[in-house]
Coordinates of C-alpha atoms and ligand atoms in Angstrom, one line a residue:
X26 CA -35.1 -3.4 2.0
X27 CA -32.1 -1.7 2.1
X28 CA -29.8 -0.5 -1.6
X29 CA -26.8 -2.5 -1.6
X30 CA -23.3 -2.0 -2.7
X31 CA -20.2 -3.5 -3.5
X32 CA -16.9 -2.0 -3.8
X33 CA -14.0 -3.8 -6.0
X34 CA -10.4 -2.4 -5.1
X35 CA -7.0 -2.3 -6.7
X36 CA -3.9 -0.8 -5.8
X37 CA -2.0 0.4 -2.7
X38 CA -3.5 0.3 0.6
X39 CA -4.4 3.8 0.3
X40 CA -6.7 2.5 -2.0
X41 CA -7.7 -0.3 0.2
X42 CA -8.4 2.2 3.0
X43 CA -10.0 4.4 0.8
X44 CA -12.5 2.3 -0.2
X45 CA -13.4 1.6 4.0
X46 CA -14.2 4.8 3.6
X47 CA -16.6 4.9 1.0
X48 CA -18.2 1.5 2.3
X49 CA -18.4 3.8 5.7
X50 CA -20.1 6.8 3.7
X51 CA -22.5 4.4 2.2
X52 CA -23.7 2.5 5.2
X53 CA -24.0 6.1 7.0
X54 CA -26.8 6.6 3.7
X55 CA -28.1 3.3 4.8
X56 CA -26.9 1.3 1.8
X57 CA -25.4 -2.2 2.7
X58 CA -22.8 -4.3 1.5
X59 CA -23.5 -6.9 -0.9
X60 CA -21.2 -10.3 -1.3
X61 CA -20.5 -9.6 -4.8
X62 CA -21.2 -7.2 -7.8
X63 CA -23.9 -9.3 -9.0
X64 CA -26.1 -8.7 -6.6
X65 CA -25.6 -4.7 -6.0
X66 CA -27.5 -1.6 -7.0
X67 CA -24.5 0.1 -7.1
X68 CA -21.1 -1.2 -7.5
X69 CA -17.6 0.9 -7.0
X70 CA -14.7 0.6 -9.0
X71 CA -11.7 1.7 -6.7
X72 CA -8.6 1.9 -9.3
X73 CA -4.7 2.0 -9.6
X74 CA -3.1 4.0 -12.0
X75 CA 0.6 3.2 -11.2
X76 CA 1.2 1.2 -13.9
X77 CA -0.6 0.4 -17.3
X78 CA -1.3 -3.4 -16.3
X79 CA -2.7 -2.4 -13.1
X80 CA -4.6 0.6 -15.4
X81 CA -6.0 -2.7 -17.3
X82 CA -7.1 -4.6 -14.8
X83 CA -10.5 -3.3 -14.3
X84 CA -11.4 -3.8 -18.1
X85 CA -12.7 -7.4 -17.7
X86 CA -15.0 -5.9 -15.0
X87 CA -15.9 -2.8 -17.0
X88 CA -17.0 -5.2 -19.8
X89 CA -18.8 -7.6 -17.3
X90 CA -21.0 -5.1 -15.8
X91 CA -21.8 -3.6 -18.9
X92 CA -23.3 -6.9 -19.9
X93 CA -24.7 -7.4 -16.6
X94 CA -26.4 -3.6 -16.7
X95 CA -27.9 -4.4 -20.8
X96 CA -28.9 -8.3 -20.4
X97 CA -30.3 -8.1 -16.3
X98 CA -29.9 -5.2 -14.3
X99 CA -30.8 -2.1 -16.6
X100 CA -30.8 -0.4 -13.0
X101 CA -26.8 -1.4 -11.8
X102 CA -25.4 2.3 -10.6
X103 CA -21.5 1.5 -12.1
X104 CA -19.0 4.4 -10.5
X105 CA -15.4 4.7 -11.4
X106 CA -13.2 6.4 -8.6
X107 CA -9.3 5.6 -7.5
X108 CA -6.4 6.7 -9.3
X109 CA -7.6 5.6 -12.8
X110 CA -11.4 8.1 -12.3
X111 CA -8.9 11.2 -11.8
X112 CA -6.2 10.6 -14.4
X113 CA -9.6 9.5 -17.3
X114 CA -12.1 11.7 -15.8
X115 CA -14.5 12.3 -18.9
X116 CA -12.9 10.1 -21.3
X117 CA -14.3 6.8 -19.2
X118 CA -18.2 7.7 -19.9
X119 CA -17.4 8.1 -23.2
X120 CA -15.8 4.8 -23.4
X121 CA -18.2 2.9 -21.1
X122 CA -21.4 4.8 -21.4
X123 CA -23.2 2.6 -18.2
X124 CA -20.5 4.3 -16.0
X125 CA -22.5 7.3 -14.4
X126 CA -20.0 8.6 -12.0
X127 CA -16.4 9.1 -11.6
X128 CA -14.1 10.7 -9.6
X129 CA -10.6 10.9 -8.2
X130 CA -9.3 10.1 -4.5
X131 CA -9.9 13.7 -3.4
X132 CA -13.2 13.9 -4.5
X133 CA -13.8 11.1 -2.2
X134 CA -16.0 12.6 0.7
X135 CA -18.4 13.9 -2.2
X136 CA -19.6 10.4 -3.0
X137 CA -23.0 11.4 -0.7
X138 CA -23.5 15.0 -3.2
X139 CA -22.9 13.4 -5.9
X140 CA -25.4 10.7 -5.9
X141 CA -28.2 12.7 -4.7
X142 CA -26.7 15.0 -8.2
X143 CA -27.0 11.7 -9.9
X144 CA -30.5 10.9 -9.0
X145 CA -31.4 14.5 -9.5
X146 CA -30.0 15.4 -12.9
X147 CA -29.2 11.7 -14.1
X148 CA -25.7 11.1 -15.4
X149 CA -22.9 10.9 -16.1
X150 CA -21.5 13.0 -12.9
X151 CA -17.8 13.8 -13.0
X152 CA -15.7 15.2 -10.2
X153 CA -11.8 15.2 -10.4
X154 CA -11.0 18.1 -8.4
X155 CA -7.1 17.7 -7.3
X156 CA -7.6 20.3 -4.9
X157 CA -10.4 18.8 -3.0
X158 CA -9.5 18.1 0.8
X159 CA -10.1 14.9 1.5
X160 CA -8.2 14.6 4.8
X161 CA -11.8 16.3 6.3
X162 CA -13.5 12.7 6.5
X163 CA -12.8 11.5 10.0
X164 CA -11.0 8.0 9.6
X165 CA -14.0 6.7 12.1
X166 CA -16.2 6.7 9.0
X167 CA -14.1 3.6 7.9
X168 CA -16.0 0.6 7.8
X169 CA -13.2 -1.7 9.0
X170 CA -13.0 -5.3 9.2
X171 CA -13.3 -6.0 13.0
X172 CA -12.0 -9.6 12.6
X173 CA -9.1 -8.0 11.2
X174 CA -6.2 -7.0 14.0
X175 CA -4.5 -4.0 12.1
X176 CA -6.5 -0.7 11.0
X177 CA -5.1 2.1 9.1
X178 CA -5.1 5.6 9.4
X179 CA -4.3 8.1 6.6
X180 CA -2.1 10.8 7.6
X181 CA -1.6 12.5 4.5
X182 CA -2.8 12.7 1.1
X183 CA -1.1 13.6 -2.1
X184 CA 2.7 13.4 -3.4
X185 CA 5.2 16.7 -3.8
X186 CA 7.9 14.8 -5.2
X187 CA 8.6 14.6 -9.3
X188 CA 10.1 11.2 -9.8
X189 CA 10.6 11.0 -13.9
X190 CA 8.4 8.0 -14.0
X191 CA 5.2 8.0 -11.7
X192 CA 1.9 9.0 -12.3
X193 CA 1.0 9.2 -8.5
X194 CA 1.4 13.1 -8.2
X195 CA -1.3 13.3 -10.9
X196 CA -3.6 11.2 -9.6
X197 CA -3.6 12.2 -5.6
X198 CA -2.1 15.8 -5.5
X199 CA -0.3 18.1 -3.7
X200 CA 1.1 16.9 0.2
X201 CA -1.7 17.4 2.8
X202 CA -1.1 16.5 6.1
X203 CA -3.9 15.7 8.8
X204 CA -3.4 17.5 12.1
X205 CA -1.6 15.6 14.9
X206 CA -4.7 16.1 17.5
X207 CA -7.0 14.5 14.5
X208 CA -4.8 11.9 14.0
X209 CA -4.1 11.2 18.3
X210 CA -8.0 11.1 18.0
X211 CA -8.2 8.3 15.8
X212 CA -5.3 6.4 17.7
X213 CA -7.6 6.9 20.6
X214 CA -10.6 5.5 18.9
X215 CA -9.2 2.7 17.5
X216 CA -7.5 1.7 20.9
X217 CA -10.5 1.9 22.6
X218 CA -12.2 -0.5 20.0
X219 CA -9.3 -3.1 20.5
X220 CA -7.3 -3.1 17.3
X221 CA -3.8 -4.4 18.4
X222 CA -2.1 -3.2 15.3
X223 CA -1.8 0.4 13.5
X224 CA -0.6 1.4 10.4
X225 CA 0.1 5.1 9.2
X226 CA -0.7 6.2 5.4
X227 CA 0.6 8.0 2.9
X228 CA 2.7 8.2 -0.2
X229 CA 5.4 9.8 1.4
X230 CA 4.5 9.4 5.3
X231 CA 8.0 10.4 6.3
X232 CA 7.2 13.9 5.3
X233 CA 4.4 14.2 7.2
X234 CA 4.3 17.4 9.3
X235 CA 2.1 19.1 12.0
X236 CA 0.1 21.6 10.0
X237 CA -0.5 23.6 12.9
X238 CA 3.1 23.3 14.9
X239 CA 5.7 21.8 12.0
X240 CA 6.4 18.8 14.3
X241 CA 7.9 15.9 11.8
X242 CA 7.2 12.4 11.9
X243 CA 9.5 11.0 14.5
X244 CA 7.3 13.5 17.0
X245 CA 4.0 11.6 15.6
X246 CA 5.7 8.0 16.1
X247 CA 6.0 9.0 19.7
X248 CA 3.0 10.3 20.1
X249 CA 0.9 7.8 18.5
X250 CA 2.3 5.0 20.4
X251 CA 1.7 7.2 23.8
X252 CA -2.3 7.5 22.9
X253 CA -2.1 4.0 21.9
X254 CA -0.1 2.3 24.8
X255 CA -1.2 -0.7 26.5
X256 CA -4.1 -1.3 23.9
X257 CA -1.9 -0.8 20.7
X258 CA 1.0 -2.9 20.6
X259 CA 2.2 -2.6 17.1
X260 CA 2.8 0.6 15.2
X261 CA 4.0 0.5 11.3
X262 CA 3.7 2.6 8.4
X263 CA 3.9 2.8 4.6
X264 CA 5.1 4.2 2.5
X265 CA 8.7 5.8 3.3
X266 CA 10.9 7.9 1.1
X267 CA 14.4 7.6 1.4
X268 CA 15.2 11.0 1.2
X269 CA 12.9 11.8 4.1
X270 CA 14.5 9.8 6.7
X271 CA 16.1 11.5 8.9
X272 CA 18.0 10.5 12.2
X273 CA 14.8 11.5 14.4
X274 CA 12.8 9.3 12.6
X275 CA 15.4 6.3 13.1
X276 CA 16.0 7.7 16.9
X277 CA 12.2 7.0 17.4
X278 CA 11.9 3.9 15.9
X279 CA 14.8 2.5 17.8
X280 CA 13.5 4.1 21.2
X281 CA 10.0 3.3 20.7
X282 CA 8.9 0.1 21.8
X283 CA 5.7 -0.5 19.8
X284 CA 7.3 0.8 16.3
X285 CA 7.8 -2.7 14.3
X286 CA 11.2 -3.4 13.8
X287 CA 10.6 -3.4 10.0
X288 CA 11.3 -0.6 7.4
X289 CA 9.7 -0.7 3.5
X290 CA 12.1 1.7 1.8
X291 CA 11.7 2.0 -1.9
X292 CA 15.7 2.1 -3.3
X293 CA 13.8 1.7 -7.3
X294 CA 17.7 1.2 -8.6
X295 CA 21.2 0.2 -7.3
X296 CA 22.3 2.4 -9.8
X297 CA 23.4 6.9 -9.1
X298 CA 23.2 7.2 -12.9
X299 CA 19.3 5.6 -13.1
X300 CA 18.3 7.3 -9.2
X301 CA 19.7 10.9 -11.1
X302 CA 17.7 10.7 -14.2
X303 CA 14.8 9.2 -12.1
X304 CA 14.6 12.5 -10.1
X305 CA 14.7 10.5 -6.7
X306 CA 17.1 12.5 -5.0
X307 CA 19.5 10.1 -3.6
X308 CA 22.0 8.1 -4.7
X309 CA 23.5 4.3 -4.1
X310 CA 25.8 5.3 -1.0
X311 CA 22.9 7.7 0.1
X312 CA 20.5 4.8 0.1
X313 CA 23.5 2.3 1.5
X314 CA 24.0 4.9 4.6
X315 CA 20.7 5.4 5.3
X316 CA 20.4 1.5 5.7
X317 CA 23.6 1.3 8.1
X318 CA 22.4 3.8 10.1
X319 CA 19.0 1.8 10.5
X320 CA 20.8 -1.3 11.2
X321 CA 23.2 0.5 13.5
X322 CA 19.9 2.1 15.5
X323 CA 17.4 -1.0 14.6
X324 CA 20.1 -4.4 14.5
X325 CA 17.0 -6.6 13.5
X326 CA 15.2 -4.3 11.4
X327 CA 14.0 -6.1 8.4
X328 CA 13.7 -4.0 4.7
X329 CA 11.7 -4.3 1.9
X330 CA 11.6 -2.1 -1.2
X331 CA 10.7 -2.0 -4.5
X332 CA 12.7 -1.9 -7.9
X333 CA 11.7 -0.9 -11.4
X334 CA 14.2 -2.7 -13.8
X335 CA 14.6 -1.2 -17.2
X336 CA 13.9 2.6 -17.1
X337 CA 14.7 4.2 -20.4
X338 CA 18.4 4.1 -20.5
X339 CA 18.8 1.7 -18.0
X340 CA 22.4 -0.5 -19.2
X341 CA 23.2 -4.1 -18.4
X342 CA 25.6 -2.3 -15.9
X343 CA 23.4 0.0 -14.6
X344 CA 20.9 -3.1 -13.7
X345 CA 24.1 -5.2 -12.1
X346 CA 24.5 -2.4 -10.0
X347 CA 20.9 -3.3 -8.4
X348 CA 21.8 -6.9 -8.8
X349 CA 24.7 -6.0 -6.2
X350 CA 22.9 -3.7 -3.8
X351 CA 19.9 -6.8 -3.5
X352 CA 23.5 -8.5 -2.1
X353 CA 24.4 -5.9 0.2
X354 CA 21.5 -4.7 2.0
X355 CA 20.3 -8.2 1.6
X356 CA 16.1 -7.4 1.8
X357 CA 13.2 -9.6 3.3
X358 CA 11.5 -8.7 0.2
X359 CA 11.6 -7.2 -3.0
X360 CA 8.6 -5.8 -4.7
X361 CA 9.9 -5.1 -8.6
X362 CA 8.4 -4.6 -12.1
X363 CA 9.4 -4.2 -15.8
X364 CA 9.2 0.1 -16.2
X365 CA 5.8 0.8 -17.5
X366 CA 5.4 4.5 -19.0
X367 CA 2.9 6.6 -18.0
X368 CA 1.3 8.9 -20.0
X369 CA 2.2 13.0 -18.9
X370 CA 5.3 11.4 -17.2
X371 CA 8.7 13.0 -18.1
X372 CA 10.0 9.9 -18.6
X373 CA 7.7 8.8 -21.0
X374 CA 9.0 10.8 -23.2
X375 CA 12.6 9.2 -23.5
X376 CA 13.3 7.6 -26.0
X377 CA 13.6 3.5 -25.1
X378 CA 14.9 1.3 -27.5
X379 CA 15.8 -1.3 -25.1
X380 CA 13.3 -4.5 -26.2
X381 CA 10.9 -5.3 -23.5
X382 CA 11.9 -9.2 -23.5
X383 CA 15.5 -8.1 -22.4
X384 CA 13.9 -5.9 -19.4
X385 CA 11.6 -9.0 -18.7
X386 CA 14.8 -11.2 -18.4
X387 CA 15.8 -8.7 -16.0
X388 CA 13.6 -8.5 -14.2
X389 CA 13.2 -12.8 -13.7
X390 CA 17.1 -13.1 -13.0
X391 CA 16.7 -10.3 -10.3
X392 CA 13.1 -12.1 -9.0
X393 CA 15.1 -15.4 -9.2
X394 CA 18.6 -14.1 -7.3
X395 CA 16.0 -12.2 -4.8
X396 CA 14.1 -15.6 -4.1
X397 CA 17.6 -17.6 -3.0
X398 CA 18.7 -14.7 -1.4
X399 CA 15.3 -14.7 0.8
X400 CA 15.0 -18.9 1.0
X401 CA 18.7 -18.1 2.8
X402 CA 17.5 -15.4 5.2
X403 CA 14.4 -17.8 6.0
X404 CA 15.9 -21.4 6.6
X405 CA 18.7 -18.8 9.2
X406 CA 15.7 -18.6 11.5
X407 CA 14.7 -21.8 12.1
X408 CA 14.9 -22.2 15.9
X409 CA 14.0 -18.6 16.6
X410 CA 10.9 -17.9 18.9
X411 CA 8.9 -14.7 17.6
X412 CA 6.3 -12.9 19.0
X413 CA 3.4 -13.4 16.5
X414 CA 0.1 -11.4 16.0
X415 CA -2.3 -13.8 14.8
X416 CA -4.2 -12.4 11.3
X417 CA -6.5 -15.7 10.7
X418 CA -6.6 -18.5 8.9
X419 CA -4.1 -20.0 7.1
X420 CA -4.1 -19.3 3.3
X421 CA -3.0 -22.9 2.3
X422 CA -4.7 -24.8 5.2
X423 CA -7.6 -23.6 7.2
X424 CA -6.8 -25.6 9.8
X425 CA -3.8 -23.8 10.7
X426 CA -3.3 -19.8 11.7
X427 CA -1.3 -17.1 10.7
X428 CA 0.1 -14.2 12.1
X429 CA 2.9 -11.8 11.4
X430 CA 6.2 -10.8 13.5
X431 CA 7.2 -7.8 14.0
X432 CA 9.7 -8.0 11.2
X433 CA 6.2 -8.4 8.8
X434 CA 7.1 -11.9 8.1
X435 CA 3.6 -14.1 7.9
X436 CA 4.2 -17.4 9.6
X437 CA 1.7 -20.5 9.6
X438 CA 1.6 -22.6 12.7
X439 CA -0.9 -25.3 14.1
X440 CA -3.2 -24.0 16.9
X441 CA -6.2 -24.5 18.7
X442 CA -9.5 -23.3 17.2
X443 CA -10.3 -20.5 19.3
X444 CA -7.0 -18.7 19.5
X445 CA -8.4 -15.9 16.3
X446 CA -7.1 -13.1 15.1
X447 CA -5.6 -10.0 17.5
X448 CA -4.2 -12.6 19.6
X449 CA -0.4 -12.6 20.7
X450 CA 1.5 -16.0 20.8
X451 CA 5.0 -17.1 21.1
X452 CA 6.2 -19.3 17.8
X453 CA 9.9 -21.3 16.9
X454 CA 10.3 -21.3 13.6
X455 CA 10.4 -24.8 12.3
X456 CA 10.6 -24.9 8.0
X457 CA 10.9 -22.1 6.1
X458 CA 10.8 -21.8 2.1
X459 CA 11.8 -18.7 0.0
X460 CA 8.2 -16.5 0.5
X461 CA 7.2 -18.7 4.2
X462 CA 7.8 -19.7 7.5
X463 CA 5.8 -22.1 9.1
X464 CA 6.2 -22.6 13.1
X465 CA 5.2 -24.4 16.2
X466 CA 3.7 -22.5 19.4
X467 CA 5.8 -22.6 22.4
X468 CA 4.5 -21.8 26.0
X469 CA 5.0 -18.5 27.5
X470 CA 8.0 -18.5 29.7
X471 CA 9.8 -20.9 27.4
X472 CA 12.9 -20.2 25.8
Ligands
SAH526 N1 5.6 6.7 -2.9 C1 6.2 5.5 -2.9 C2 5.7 4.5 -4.0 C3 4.6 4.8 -4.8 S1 4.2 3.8 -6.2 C4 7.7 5.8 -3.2 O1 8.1 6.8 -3.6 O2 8.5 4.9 -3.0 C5 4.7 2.2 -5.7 C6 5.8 1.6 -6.5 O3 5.4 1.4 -7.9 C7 7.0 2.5 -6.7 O4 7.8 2.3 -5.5 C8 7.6 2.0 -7.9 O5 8.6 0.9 -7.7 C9 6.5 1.5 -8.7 N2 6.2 2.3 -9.9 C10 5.8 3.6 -9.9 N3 5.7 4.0 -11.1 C11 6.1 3.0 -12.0 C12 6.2 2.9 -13.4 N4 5.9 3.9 -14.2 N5 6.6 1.7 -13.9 C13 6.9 0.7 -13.0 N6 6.8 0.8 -11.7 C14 6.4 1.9 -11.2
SF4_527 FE1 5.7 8.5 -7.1 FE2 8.1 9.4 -6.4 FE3 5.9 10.4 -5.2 FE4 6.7 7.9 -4.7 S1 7.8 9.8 -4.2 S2 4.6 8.6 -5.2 S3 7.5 7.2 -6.7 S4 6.5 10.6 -7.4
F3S528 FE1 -2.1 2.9 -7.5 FE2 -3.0 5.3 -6.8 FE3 -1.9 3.7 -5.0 S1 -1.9 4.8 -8.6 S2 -0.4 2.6 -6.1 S3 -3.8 3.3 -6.1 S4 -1.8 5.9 -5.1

């Protein structure tokens, strides 16, 4: 019988699509995938660093398999990789001692070396080399959910940027980019295996350049959806930096027809004074143009973005200033959080007097304001028809599918039983509420 394994993941889809990639490099040793921890020889820990709650998270499990590995299963294999396994490196055996192996997100591809090391020489085995190439595994490796219709691809690895409070740089690296012919190659693949969707990663995937010809990122749009046409219908990708986008980008993802008509476009704060000593480089009206000339280029482009509310000197004006710009660009969604230092940061070493209840208020009127600013946007399409991709089942109701528009909004709609995921159907929106939109399929053809 077969070793089994099971990976537990938190953070960004990076991470998610990381950890295809080690469930691909295990199956290729002949391991298989076990339904929980439980029940594994060896279970993965795939972590995010980003912010100390999400740094916590994976302390309950810690603690569980420990218990597991000294009451039951003296033989559990526990490794610690992601974000959190390069920024703790050694310090994590000597917290958890049943924690054999850890590394960071470029060690990645040494998961088969380093548990033959591990059986060899016993443990713990620590590799958290931040010069490591990981962009070498092909994405093929992935072990993707086929019932799922989108599949990512990584395009680059690492983060070049200094923003005053993010550990990210630390944990993935310097910018590498994957060559356009390997990433055309994947496109190809992926076609060929029928995934309707694709998604392009990377921390900053705007700055993604041809390492071999300097061609930017508007040149890959076009060229991905070329490889892909006919077979991949959808094209989006995550995560953009304002700074990076440039009218070539915005050209192509007005001219291309299978780029989604939806932009996620972290502004972090409506404020020039906060953007400054966050080291973003841009300020309000550099963010506000940016999103005219999108809507200008894009006119039903939908944005997302994510806020941090209360960075160390953040004012009560500073944060009405982001109250404001949630008013003016008016976003599909909002992603924010309280500031949470991280340690080696530059801005964890300002000094913060500000009381964490007063950011938390913050942080609830802006979620609040954000939610009647989206129930508005939602109950204005009521009567629209959308082109939906159907995901799966319905979250709330099995009985019912879901699917996503091109804008990335999920809407639930009744259907017959064997429509399933990757399939296209037309939908009128018939209720909305502030985070959904439920629908009713219409025939093709009709209005
Ligand atoms: N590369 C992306 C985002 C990376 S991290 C970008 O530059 O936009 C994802 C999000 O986590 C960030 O957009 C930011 O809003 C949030 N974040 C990062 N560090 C944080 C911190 N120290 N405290 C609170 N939120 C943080
Ligand atoms: Fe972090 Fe800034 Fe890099 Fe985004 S661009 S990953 S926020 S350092
Ligand atoms: Fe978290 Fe690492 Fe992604 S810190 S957000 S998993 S890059």
């Amino acid at each position: 019988m077969s070793r089994l394994y099971h990976v537990l993941t938190w953070g960004c889809q990076m991470n998610e699509h990381d950890s295809e990639k080690l469930a691909g490099l295990l199956e290729g040793l002949g391991w298989s995938e076990a339904p929980d921890p439980e029940n594994a020889d060896l279970v993965l820990l795939n972590t995010c660093a980003v912010r100390e709650k999400a740094e916590e998270k994976v302390h309950g499990m810690l603690d569980r398999l420990g218990h597991l590995q000294r009451t039951s299963r003296p033989d559990l294999l526990v490794a610690f990789c992601g974000c959190v396994g390069q920024l703790r490196g050694e310090e994590i055996p000597r917290r958890w001692p049943f924690v054999q192996l850890v590394f960071g997100p470029r060690n990645l591809p040494d998961l088969p070396a380093m548990l033959a090391e591990l059986a060899r020489d016993g443990g713990p085995v620590v590799r958290t080399d931040l010069s490591a190439n990981n962009l070498r595994l092909p994405g093929t490796l992935a072990r993707r959910d086929p019932e799922r219709p989108k599949a990512w691809i990584t395009i680059m690895e690492g983060c070049d940027k200094s923003c005053a409070y993010c550990i990210v740089p630390r944990t993935r690296g310097r910018e590498e980019y994957r060559s356009l012919d390997d990433i055309l190659a994947e496109v190809r693949l992926l076609a060929e295996e029928g995934f309707p969707e694709i998604e392009l990663l990377g921390q900053n995937v705007n700055a993604w350049r041809d390492p071999a010809t300097g061609a930017g990122f508007d040149v890959l749009l076009r060229r991905v959806a070329e490889e892909g046409r006919g077979a991949v219908r959808r094209i989006r990708f995550a995560t953009s930096h304002p700074v990076h986008l440039s009218s070539a980008i915005v050209r192509a993802m007005a001219e291309v027809p299978e780029v989604c008509d939806a932009l996620h476009l972290p502004v972090q704060s409506g404020s020039s004074r906060v953007l400054r000593a966050m080291r973003r480089g841009y300020d309000r009206e550099g963010y506000l143009r940016k999103v005219g000339e999108l809507r200008e280029a894009i006119p039903g482009i939908a944005l997302s973005t994510d806020v941090i509310v209360g960075f160390p000197g953040e004012t009560g004006e500073d944060f009405e200033e982001t109250m404001t710009l949630l008013e003016t660009v008016g976003f599909e969604q909002v992603f924010s959080f309280v500031y949470s230092p991280r340690p080696g940061t530059p801005a964890a070493e300002i000094e913060d007097p500000e009381p964490r209840e007063r950011k938390v208020e913050r942080l609830m009127r802006l979620q609040e304001r954000q939610k009647e600013l989206q129930l508005a946007r939602n109950r204005s399409l009521v009567g629209r028809v959308f082109e939906i991709l159907v995901e799966g089942k319905a979250r709330r109701d099995s009985t019912e599918w879901a699917g996503r528009t091109t804008t990335n909004r999920v809407v639930n709609f009744p259907g017959p039983p064997d429509l399933g995921p990757g399939r296209f159907v037309r939908v009128e929106i018939t209720d909305a509420g502030p985070h959904s939109l439920r629908g009713r399929i219409v025939p093709e053809g009709a209005a």
